[in-house]
CSV table of C-alpha atoms in Angstrom, one decimal:
chain,number,residue,atom,x,y,z
A,920,UNK,CA,-38.3,-21.5,1.3
A,921,UNK,CA,-40.1,-20.3,-1.6
A,922,UNK,CA,-38.1,-19.6,-4.5
A,923,UNK,CA,-37.7,-15.8,-5.2
A,924,UNK,CA,-37.0,-15.9,-9.0
A,925,UNK,CA,-39.1,-16.9,-12.0
A,926,UNK,CA,-39.0,-20.5,-13.1
A,927,UNK,CA,-38.7,-20.7,-17.0
A,928,UNK,CA,-36.3,-21.9,-19.5
A,929,UNK,CA,-35.3,-19.3,-22.2
A,930,UNK,CA,-35.3,-20.3,-25.7
A,931,UNK,CA,-31.9,-18.4,-25.9
A,932,UNK,CA,-28.8,-19.9,-24.9
A,933,UNK,CA,-27.1,-16.5,-23.6
A,934,UNK,CA,-29.3,-13.4,-23.3
A,935,UNK,CA,-28.1,-9.8,-23.6
A,936,UNK,CA,-24.6,-10.9,-24.6
A,937,UNK,CA,-22.3,-7.9,-25.4
A,938,UNK,CA,-18.7,-8.1,-26.5
A,939,UNK,CA,-16.1,-5.6,-27.2
A,940,UNK,CA,-12.5,-5.8,-28.5
A,941,UNK,CA,-9.5,-3.8,-27.7
A,942,UNK,CA,-7.8,-2.2,-30.6
A,943,UNK,CA,-4.5,-0.3,-30.9
A,944,UNK,CA,-4.6,2.8,-33.1
A,945,UNK,CA,-1.4,3.9,-34.8
A,946,UNK,CA,0.8,6.5,-32.9
A,947,UNK,CA,0.3,9.0,-31.6
A,948,UNK,CA,-1.1,8.7,-29.0
A,949,UNK,CA,-1.1,4.8,-29.3
A,950,UNK,CA,-3.7,4.4,-26.4
A,951,UNK,CA,-5.7,1.2,-26.5
A,952,UNK,CA,-9.3,1.7,-27.4
A,953,UNK,CA,-12.1,-0.7,-26.7
A,954,UNK,CA,-14.7,-1.0,-29.5
A,955,UNK,CA,-18.0,-2.9,-29.4
A,956,UNK,CA,-18.6,-5.8,-31.8
A,957,UNK,CA,-21.7,-4.9,-34.0
A,958,UNK,CA,-24.4,-7.3,-34.9
A,959,UNK,CA,-23.1,-8.2,-38.4
A,960,UNK,CA,-20.0,-9.7,-36.7
A,961,UNK,CA,-22.2,-12.7,-35.7
A,962,UNK,CA,-22.4,-13.7,-39.3
A,963,UNK,CA,-19.4,-15.9,-40.2
A,964,UNK,CA,-18.4,-15.9,-43.9
A,965,UNK,CA,-15.2,-16.2,-45.9
A,966,UNK,CA,-15.1,-12.6,-46.6
A,967,UNK,CA,-15.6,-11.6,-43.0
A,968,UNK,CA,-12.5,-12.5,-41.2
A,969,UNK,CA,-12.0,-9.4,-39.2
A,970,UNK,CA,-11.4,-9.1,-35.4
A,971,UNK,CA,-15.0,-8.6,-34.9
A,972,UNK,CA,-15.8,-12.1,-36.1
A,973,UNK,CA,-14.3,-13.4,-32.8
A,974,UNK,CA,-17.6,-13.0,-31.2
A,975,UNK,CA,-19.4,-16.0,-32.6
A,976,UNK,CA,-16.7,-18.4,-31.6
A,977,UNK,CA,-16.1,-17.0,-28.1
A,978,UNK,CA,-19.9,-17.1,-27.5
A,979,UNK,CA,-20.0,-20.9,-28.3
A,980,UNK,CA,-17.1,-21.4,-25.8
A,981,UNK,CA,-19.0,-19.3,-23.0
A,982,UNK,CA,-22.0,-21.6,-23.6
A,983,UNK,CA,-19.8,-24.6,-22.9
A,984,UNK,CA,-18.4,-23.0,-19.7
A,985,UNK,CA,-22.2,-22.4,-18.6
A,986,UNK,CA,-23.1,-25.8,-19.4
A,987,UNK,CA,-20.3,-27.2,-17.3
A,988,UNK,CA,-21.5,-25.2,-14.3
A,989,UNK,CA,-25.3,-26.2,-14.9
A,990,UNK,CA,-24.4,-30.0,-15.1
A,991,UNK,CA,-25.4,-31.9,-12.0
A,992,UNK,CA,-21.7,-32.3,-11.0
A,993,UNK,CA,-20.9,-28.6,-12.0
A,994,UNK,CA,-23.8,-27.4,-9.7
A,995,UNK,CA,-22.7,-29.8,-6.8
A,996,UNK,CA,-19.0,-28.5,-7.1
A,997,UNK,CA,-20.2,-24.9,-7.2
A,998,UNK,CA,-22.3,-25.3,-4.1
A,999,UNK,CA,-19.3,-27.0,-2.2
A,1000,UNK,CA,-17.2,-23.9,-3.4
A,1001,UNK,CA,-19.8,-21.6,-2.0
A,1002,UNK,CA,-20.1,-23.4,1.4
A,1003,UNK,CA,-16.4,-23.6,1.8
A,1004,UNK,CA,-15.9,-19.9,1.0
A,1005,UNK,CA,-18.5,-18.9,3.5
A,1006,UNK,CA,-17.0,-21.2,6.2
A,1007,UNK,CA,-13.6,-19.6,5.6
A,1008,UNK,CA,-15.0,-16.1,5.7
A,1009,UNK,CA,-16.5,-16.8,9.0
A,1010,UNK,CA,-13.1,-18.0,10.5
A,1011,UNK,CA,-12.2,-14.4,11.0
A,1012,UNK,CA,-14.2,-11.3,12.0
A,1013,UNK,CA,-13.2,-9.3,8.9
A,1014,UNK,CA,-16.0,-10.3,6.6
A,1015,UNK,CA,-19.3,-11.9,7.2
A,1016,UNK,CA,-21.6,-13.6,4.6
A,1017,UNK,CA,-25.1,-11.7,4.6
A,1018,UNK,CA,-26.9,-14.7,3.2
A,1019,UNK,CA,-28.1,-17.9,4.7
A,1020,UNK,CA,-25.7,-20.8,4.0
A,1021,UNK,CA,-28.5,-23.4,4.1
A,1022,UNK,CA,-29.9,-21.9,0.9
A,1023,UNK,CA,-26.5,-22.4,-0.8
A,1024,UNK,CA,-28.0,-24.8,-3.6
A,1025,UNK,CA,-30.8,-22.1,-4.3
A,1026,UNK,CA,-28.1,-19.4,-4.6
A,1027,UNK,CA,-26.3,-21.7,-7.0
A,1028,UNK,CA,-29.5,-22.0,-9.1
A,1029,UNK,CA,-30.2,-18.4,-9.0
A,1030,UNK,CA,-26.8,-17.4,-10.0
A,1031,UNK,CA,-26.8,-19.7,-13.1
A,1032,UNK,CA,-30.3,-18.6,-14.0
A,1033,UNK,CA,-29.1,-14.9,-13.9
A,1034,UNK,CA,-26.1,-15.6,-16.0
A,1035,UNK,CA,-28.3,-17.0,-18.8
A,1036,UNK,CA,-30.7,-14.1,-18.5
A,1037,UNK,CA,-28.1,-11.4,-18.6
A,1038,UNK,CA,-24.5,-12.4,-19.2
A,1039,UNK,CA,-21.6,-10.3,-18.0
A,1040,UNK,CA,-20.1,-7.9,-20.7
A,1041,UNK,CA,-17.1,-9.5,-22.5
A,1042,UNK,CA,-14.0,-7.8,-23.7
A,1043,UNK,CA,-11.2,-9.4,-25.8
A,1044,UNK,CA,-8.0,-7.6,-24.9
A,1045,UNK,CA,-4.4,-8.2,-24.5
A,1046,UNK,CA,-3.9,-9.7,-21.1
A,1047,UNK,CA,-0.1,-10.1,-21.3
A,1048,UNK,CA,1.5,-13.4,-22.4
A,1049,UNK,CA,-0.4,-16.4,-23.9
A,1050,UNK,CA,-0.5,-18.2,-20.6
A,1051,UNK,CA,-3.2,-15.9,-19.2
A,1052,UNK,CA,-6.3,-16.9,-20.8
A,1053,UNK,CA,-8.9,-14.8,-19.1
A,1054,UNK,CA,-9.7,-12.5,-16.2
A,1055,UNK,CA,-12.6,-11.5,-14.0
A,1056,UNK,CA,-12.8,-8.0,-12.6
A,1057,UNK,CA,-15.5,-6.8,-10.1
A,1058,UNK,CA,-17.2,-3.7,-11.0
A,1059,UNK,CA,-17.7,-0.7,-8.7
A,1060,UNK,CA,-21.1,-1.0,-7.0
A,1061,UNK,CA,-23.9,0.4,-9.2
A,1062,UNK,CA,-27.1,-0.9,-10.4
A,1063,UNK,CA,-27.0,-4.2,-8.5
A,1064,UNK,CA,-28.0,-3.5,-4.9
A,1065,UNK,CA,-26.4,-6.6,-3.6
A,1066,UNK,CA,-29.7,-8.5,-3.2
A,1067,UNK,CA,-28.8,-12.2,-3.4
A,1068,UNK,CA,-32.2,-13.1,-5.0
A,1069,UNK,CA,-32.1,-10.4,-7.7
A,1070,UNK,CA,-28.5,-10.8,-9.1
A,1071,UNK,CA,-27.4,-8.5,-11.8
A,1072,UNK,CA,-24.3,-10.1,-13.5
A,1073,UNK,CA,-23.7,-7.0,-15.9
A,1074,UNK,CA,-23.6,-4.7,-12.8
A,1075,UNK,CA,-21.3,-7.1,-10.9
A,1076,UNK,CA,-18.3,-8.3,-13.0
A,1077,UNK,CA,-16.6,-8.0,-16.4
A,1078,UNK,CA,-15.0,-10.9,-18.3
A,1079,UNK,CA,-11.8,-10.5,-20.2
A,1080,UNK,CA,-10.3,-13.1,-22.7
A,1081,UNK,CA,-7.0,-13.1,-24.2
A,1082,UNK,CA,-7.1,-11.5,-27.7
A,1083,UNK,CA,-4.1,-13.4,-29.1
A,1084,UNK,CA,-5.5,-16.7,-28.0
A,1085,UNK,CA,-9.0,-15.9,-29.3
A,1086,UNK,CA,-7.4,-14.9,-32.6
A,1087,UNK,CA,-5.6,-18.4,-32.7
A,1088,UNK,CA,-9.0,-20.0,-32.3
A,1089,UNK,CA,-10.5,-17.8,-35.1
A,1090,UNK,CA,-7.6,-18.8,-37.4
A,1091,UNK,CA,-8.3,-22.6,-36.6
A,1092,UNK,CA,-12.0,-22.1,-37.3
A,1093,UNK,CA,-11.3,-20.7,-40.8
A,1094,UNK,CA,-9.1,-23.7,-41.9
A,1095,UNK,CA,-11.2,-26.9,-42.5
A,1096,UNK,CA,-7.8,-29.0,-41.8
A,1097,UNK,CA,-7.9,-27.7,-38.2
A,1098,UNK,CA,-11.4,-28.9,-37.1
A,1099,UNK,CA,-9.8,-30.9,-34.3
A,1100,UNK,CA,-7.8,-27.9,-33.2
A,1101,UNK,CA,-10.8,-25.8,-33.3
A,1102,UNK,CA,-12.6,-28.3,-30.8
A,1103,UNK,CA,-9.6,-28.3,-28.6
A,1104,UNK,CA,-9.8,-24.4,-28.5
A,1105,UNK,CA,-13.6,-24.8,-27.6
A,1106,UNK,CA,-12.5,-26.9,-24.6
A,1107,UNK,CA,-9.9,-24.6,-23.5
A,1108,UNK,CA,-12.1,-21.5,-23.7
A,1109,UNK,CA,-15.1,-23.3,-22.2
A,1110,UNK,CA,-13.1,-24.5,-19.1
A,1111,UNK,CA,-11.7,-21.0,-18.7
A,1112,UNK,CA,-15.1,-19.6,-18.7
A,1113,UNK,CA,-16.3,-22.0,-16.0
A,1114,UNK,CA,-13.2,-21.0,-14.2
A,1115,UNK,CA,-13.8,-17.3,-14.2
A,1116,UNK,CA,-17.5,-17.7,-13.4
A,1117,UNK,CA,-16.4,-19.3,-10.2
A,1118,UNK,CA,-14.7,-15.8,-9.4
A,1119,UNK,CA,-18.0,-14.2,-10.5
A,1120,UNK,CA,-19.9,-16.6,-8.0
A,1121,UNK,CA,-17.6,-15.5,-4.9
A,1122,UNK,CA,-18.4,-11.8,-6.1
A,1123,UNK,CA,-22.0,-12.6,-6.1
A,1124,UNK,CA,-21.8,-14.1,-2.6
A,1125,UNK,CA,-19.8,-11.2,-1.4
A,1126,UNK,CA,-22.5,-8.9,-2.8
A,1127,UNK,CA,-19.8,-7.4,-4.8
A,1128,UNK,CA,-17.8,-6.3,-1.9
A,1129,UNK,CA,-14.6,-4.2,-2.7
A,1130,UNK,CA,-13.1,-5.4,0.6
A,1131,UNK,CA,-10.1,-7.5,0.0
A,1132,UNK,CA,-11.4,-9.9,2.7
A,1133,UNK,CA,-14.6,-10.3,0.6
A,1134,UNK,CA,-12.5,-12.2,-2.2
A,1135,UNK,CA,-11.7,-16.0,-2.2
A,1136,UNK,CA,-10.1,-16.9,1.4
A,1137,UNK,CA,-6.6,-18.1,1.4
A,1138,UNK,CA,-7.5,-21.9,2.2
A,1139,UNK,CA,-9.8,-22.1,-0.7
A,1140,UNK,CA,-7.2,-22.8,-3.5
A,1141,UNK,CA,-5.3,-25.6,-5.1
A,1142,UNK,CA,-1.5,-26.0,-5.0
A,1143,UNK,CA,-0.2,-22.5,-4.4
A,1144,UNK,CA,-2.4,-20.5,-6.7
A,1145,UNK,CA,-3.4,-17.2,-5.5
A,1146,UNK,CA,-2.2,-13.7,-5.0
A,1147,UNK,CA,-1.0,-11.3,-2.3
A,1148,UNK,CA,-3.3,-8.6,-1.3
A,1149,UNK,CA,-3.0,-5.4,0.9
A,1150,UNK,CA,-5.9,-4.8,3.3
A,1151,UNK,CA,-6.3,-1.5,5.3
A,1152,UNK,CA,-2.5,-1.0,5.4
A,1153,UNK,CA,-1.5,-4.5,6.5
A,1154,UNK,CA,-0.2,-7.2,4.5
A,1155,UNK,CA,-2.5,-10.2,4.0
A,1156,UNK,CA,-0.6,-13.4,3.2
A,1157,UNK,CA,-2.6,-14.1,0.2
A,1158,UNK,CA,-6.0,-14.7,-1.2
A,1159,UNK,CA,-7.2,-18.1,-2.6
A,1160,UNK,CA,-8.2,-19.3,-6.1
A,1161,UNK,CA,-11.8,-20.3,-6.3
A,1162,UNK,CA,-11.4,-21.1,-9.9
A,1163,UNK,CA,-8.4,-23.7,-9.4
A,1164,UNK,CA,-10.3,-25.1,-6.4
A,1165,UNK,CA,-13.2,-25.8,-8.7
A,1166,UNK,CA,-11.1,-27.3,-11.4
A,1167,UNK,CA,-9.5,-29.7,-9.0
A,1168,UNK,CA,-12.8,-30.5,-7.5
A,1169,UNK,CA,-14.6,-31.3,-10.8
A,1170,UNK,CA,-11.8,-32.1,-13.3
A,1171,UNK,CA,-9.3,-33.9,-11.1
A,1172,UNK,CA,-6.7,-31.1,-11.2
A,1173,UNK,CA,-6.2,-27.8,-12.2
A,1174,UNK,CA,-6.0,-27.0,-16.0
A,1175,UNK,CA,-2.7,-26.3,-17.8
A,1176,UNK,CA,-1.8,-26.1,-21.5
A,1177,UNK,CA,1.8,-26.7,-22.4
A,1178,UNK,CA,3.5,-26.0,-25.7
A,1179,UNK,CA,4.2,-28.7,-28.1
A,1180,UNK,CA,7.5,-27.8,-29.8
A,1181,UNK,CA,6.6,-29.8,-32.8
A,1182,UNK,CA,3.5,-27.7,-33.7
A,1183,UNK,CA,3.3,-24.0,-35.0
A,1184,UNK,CA,2.7,-20.9,-32.8
A,1185,UNK,CA,-0.9,-20.9,-33.3
A,1186,UNK,CA,-1.6,-24.3,-31.4
A,1187,UNK,CA,-3.8,-24.7,-28.5
A,1188,UNK,CA,-1.3,-26.5,-26.4
A,1189,UNK,CA,-1.3,-29.9,-24.8
A,1190,UNK,CA,-4.0,-30.2,-22.0
A,1191,UNK,CA,-2.9,-31.4,-18.5
A,1192,UNK,CA,-4.5,-31.5,-15.2
A,1193,UNK,CA,-2.2,-30.9,-12.1
A,1194,UNK,CA,-3.1,-33.0,-9.1
A,1195,UNK,CA,-2.6,-32.2,-5.5
A,1196,UNK,CA,1.0,-33.3,-5.8
A,1197,UNK,CA,1.7,-31.0,-8.5
A,1198,UNK,CA,2.0,-33.8,-11.0
A,1199,UNK,CA,0.7,-33.0,-14.5
A,1200,UNK,CA,-1.3,-35.7,-16.3
A,1201,UNK,CA,-2.2,-35.4,-20.0
A,1202,UNK,CA,-5.9,-35.4,-20.7
A,1203,UNK,CA,-7.2,-37.9,-23.2
A,1204,UNK,CA,-8.1,-36.4,-26.5
A,1205,UNK,CA,-11.4,-38.2,-26.5
A,1206,UNK,CA,-12.3,-36.6,-23.2
A,1207,UNK,CA,-11.7,-33.2,-24.8
A,1208,UNK,CA,-14.0,-33.8,-27.6
A,1209,UNK,CA,-16.5,-35.4,-25.4
A,1210,UNK,CA,-16.8,-32.3,-23.2
A,1211,UNK,CA,-17.2,-30.1,-26.3
A,1212,UNK,CA,-19.9,-32.4,-27.6
A,1213,UNK,CA,-22.0,-32.8,-24.4
A,1214,UNK,CA,-20.9,-30.4,-21.6
A,1215,UNK,CA,-24.2,-30.8,-20.1
A,1216,UNK,CA,-23.1,-34.3,-19.0
A,1217,UNK,CA,-19.4,-33.9,-18.5
A,1218,UNK,CA,-17.3,-37.1,-18.0
A,1219,UNK,CA,-15.4,-36.0,-14.8
A,1220,UNK,CA,-12.7,-36.2,-13.6
A,1221,UNK,CA,-11.2,-36.2,-17.0
A,1222,UNK,CA,-9.5,-39.3,-18.3
A,1223,UNK,CA,-5.8,-39.2,-18.4
A,1224,UNK,CA,-3.1,-40.9,-20.4
A,1225,UNK,CA,0.6,-41.4,-20.1
A,1226,UNK,CA,2.8,-41.1,-17.1
A,1227,UNK,CA,2.4,-38.0,-15.0
A,1228,UNK,CA,5.3,-35.2,-15.1
A,1229,UNK,CA,6.4,-33.9,-11.8
A,1230,UNK,CA,7.0,-30.1,-11.3
A,1231,UNK,CA,10.7,-30.7,-11.3
A,1232,UNK,CA,10.6,-32.5,-14.6
A,1233,UNK,CA,8.4,-29.7,-16.1
A,1234,UNK,CA,10.9,-27.2,-15.2
A,1235,UNK,CA,13.9,-29.3,-16.3
A,1236,UNK,CA,12.2,-29.7,-19.7
A,1237,UNK,CA,11.4,-26.0,-19.9
A,1238,UNK,CA,7.6,-26.7,-20.7
A,1239,UNK,CA,6.1,-23.3,-21.7
A,1240,UNK,CA,2.3,-22.5,-20.7
A,1241,UNK,CA,0.0,-21.6,-23.4
A,1242,UNK,CA,-3.2,-21.5,-21.4
A,1243,UNK,CA,-2.8,-20.5,-17.7
A,1244,UNK,CA,-0.3,-19.5,-15.2
A,1245,UNK,CA,2.3,-21.8,-13.5
A,1246,UNK,CA,1.8,-22.8,-9.9
A,1247,UNK,CA,4.5,-20.3,-9.0
A,1248,UNK,CA,2.7,-17.5,-10.9
A,1249,UNK,CA,3.1,-13.7,-10.5
A,1250,UNK,CA,0.0,-11.8,-9.1
A,1251,UNK,CA,-3.0,-12.9,-11.2
A,1252,UNK,CA,-5.5,-10.6,-12.6
A,1253,UNK,CA,-8.5,-13.0,-12.1
A,1254,UNK,CA,-9.5,-11.2,-9.0
A,1255,UNK,CA,-8.9,-7.5,-9.5
A,1256,UNK,CA,-11.4,-5.0,-8.5
A,1257,UNK,CA,-12.2,-2.5,-11.1
A,1258,UNK,CA,-11.9,1.2,-10.0
A,1259,UNK,CA,-14.1,3.7,-11.8
A,1260,UNK,CA,-11.3,4.7,-14.2
A,1261,UNK,CA,-11.1,1.0,-15.3
A,1262,UNK,CA,-14.9,0.5,-16.0
A,1263,UNK,CA,-15.4,-1.2,-19.3
A,1264,UNK,CA,-16.7,0.6,-22.4
A,1265,UNK,CA,-20.6,1.0,-22.7
A,1266,UNK,CA,-21.9,-1.9,-24.9
A,1267,UNK,CA,-24.2,-0.6,-27.5
A,1268,UNK,CA,-25.0,-3.9,-29.2
A,1269,UNK,CA,-26.5,-6.6,-27.1
A,1270,UNK,CA,-27.8,-10.1,-28.7
A,1271,UNK,CA,-29.8,-13.1,-27.5
A,1272,UNK,CA,-27.9,-16.1,-29.1
A,1273,UNK,CA,-30.1,-19.4,-29.5
A,1274,UNK,CA,-28.8,-22.3,-27.7
A,1275,UNK,CA,-29.3,-24.5,-30.6
A,1276,UNK,CA,-26.8,-22.5,-32.8
A,1277,UNK,CA,-24.2,-22.2,-29.9
A,1278,UNK,CA,-24.1,-25.9,-29.5
A,1279,UNK,CA,-23.7,-26.5,-33.3
A,1280,UNK,CA,-21.1,-23.9,-33.7
A,1281,UNK,CA,-18.9,-25.5,-30.8
A,1282,UNK,CA,-18.6,-28.5,-33.1
A,1283,UNK,CA,-18.5,-26.8,-36.6
A,1284,UNK,CA,-17.8,-23.0,-37.2
A,1285,UNK,CA,-20.8,-22.3,-39.3
A,1286,UNK,CA,-22.8,-19.1,-39.6
A,1287,UNK,CA,-24.5,-18.3,-36.4
A,1288,UNK,CA,-27.3,-15.6,-36.3
A,1289,UNK,CA,-27.7,-13.8,-33.0
A,1290,UNK,CA,-31.2,-12.1,-32.3
A,1291,UNK,CA,-30.7,-8.4,-31.5
A,1292,UNK,CA,-32.0,-7.6,-27.9
A,1293,UNK,CA,-34.6,-5.1,-27.5
């Protein structure tokens, strides 16, 4: 089949990137507001350490997440995810895939190409506790008509990142003594981005369906991650967790970041992968830095160190999550469908950010200049 999308490599790492940040005005009425981050927020200077300056750091992490998916192993894992999702959809009559599963590799290519060309709008907001790093929410059907060969990411999903954790990353970037901590934050948010874009991929394959059965099927998960959904008045057992499935497939387990009681409250947390037996294995520090340095060729599954920690041991020790939800989590927000009242703020400022700058900024938080999109 002839490919139905243009073949070219953009000189920009991420096109039409727009970010907003939730702010809490003083009472009354103390209602959260979401304001767009302006173009000058992309300049990192010692005099400009406001919340708007979060954009340049998070953009570098977004690029790492895209690089992971675009790698040979990432594409293969994403295609495997798509094939399994469609296979599970077709086990029941409630939802059917409208495309052709034999083109799954081409769908992956088109999906990733579209993300570079038109990245979903990003909102930095309060997602609750520190353990919830990010969320993906489908948008009501709008400008994208569901054509699988003409994907419109901005009209499909919105990505949401934990404002407290992004602020922690900003503080690490501002302190030259925290260079290693900054790289670990890049790892955390880069992997979180690849996770959330797996939810976006399922939304793409479903043509942005609002039907609960158009989400990740229950059997596509890892451990007991997932959520209970209600569909047409009947209680469905639960949906799956495509992001966790992808993590286990590519990284060797789902990612969790546990608090180190010896460190301050702005820490990243210690990175672990949870295997299929719910045993947590610490990720080697060199593997974390290696991914940040070259996410296009990730060394996966991640190399582990030390003995594993069972779920019972983690609970006995009272390990606190700083970068995910536990395997016995409450309902996750990753797969929420946004009703009209929940639609994100209109983004007035969109930028094309050169890949060369994003790669450099992931390693060293120097000034990044975005090119205003026209």
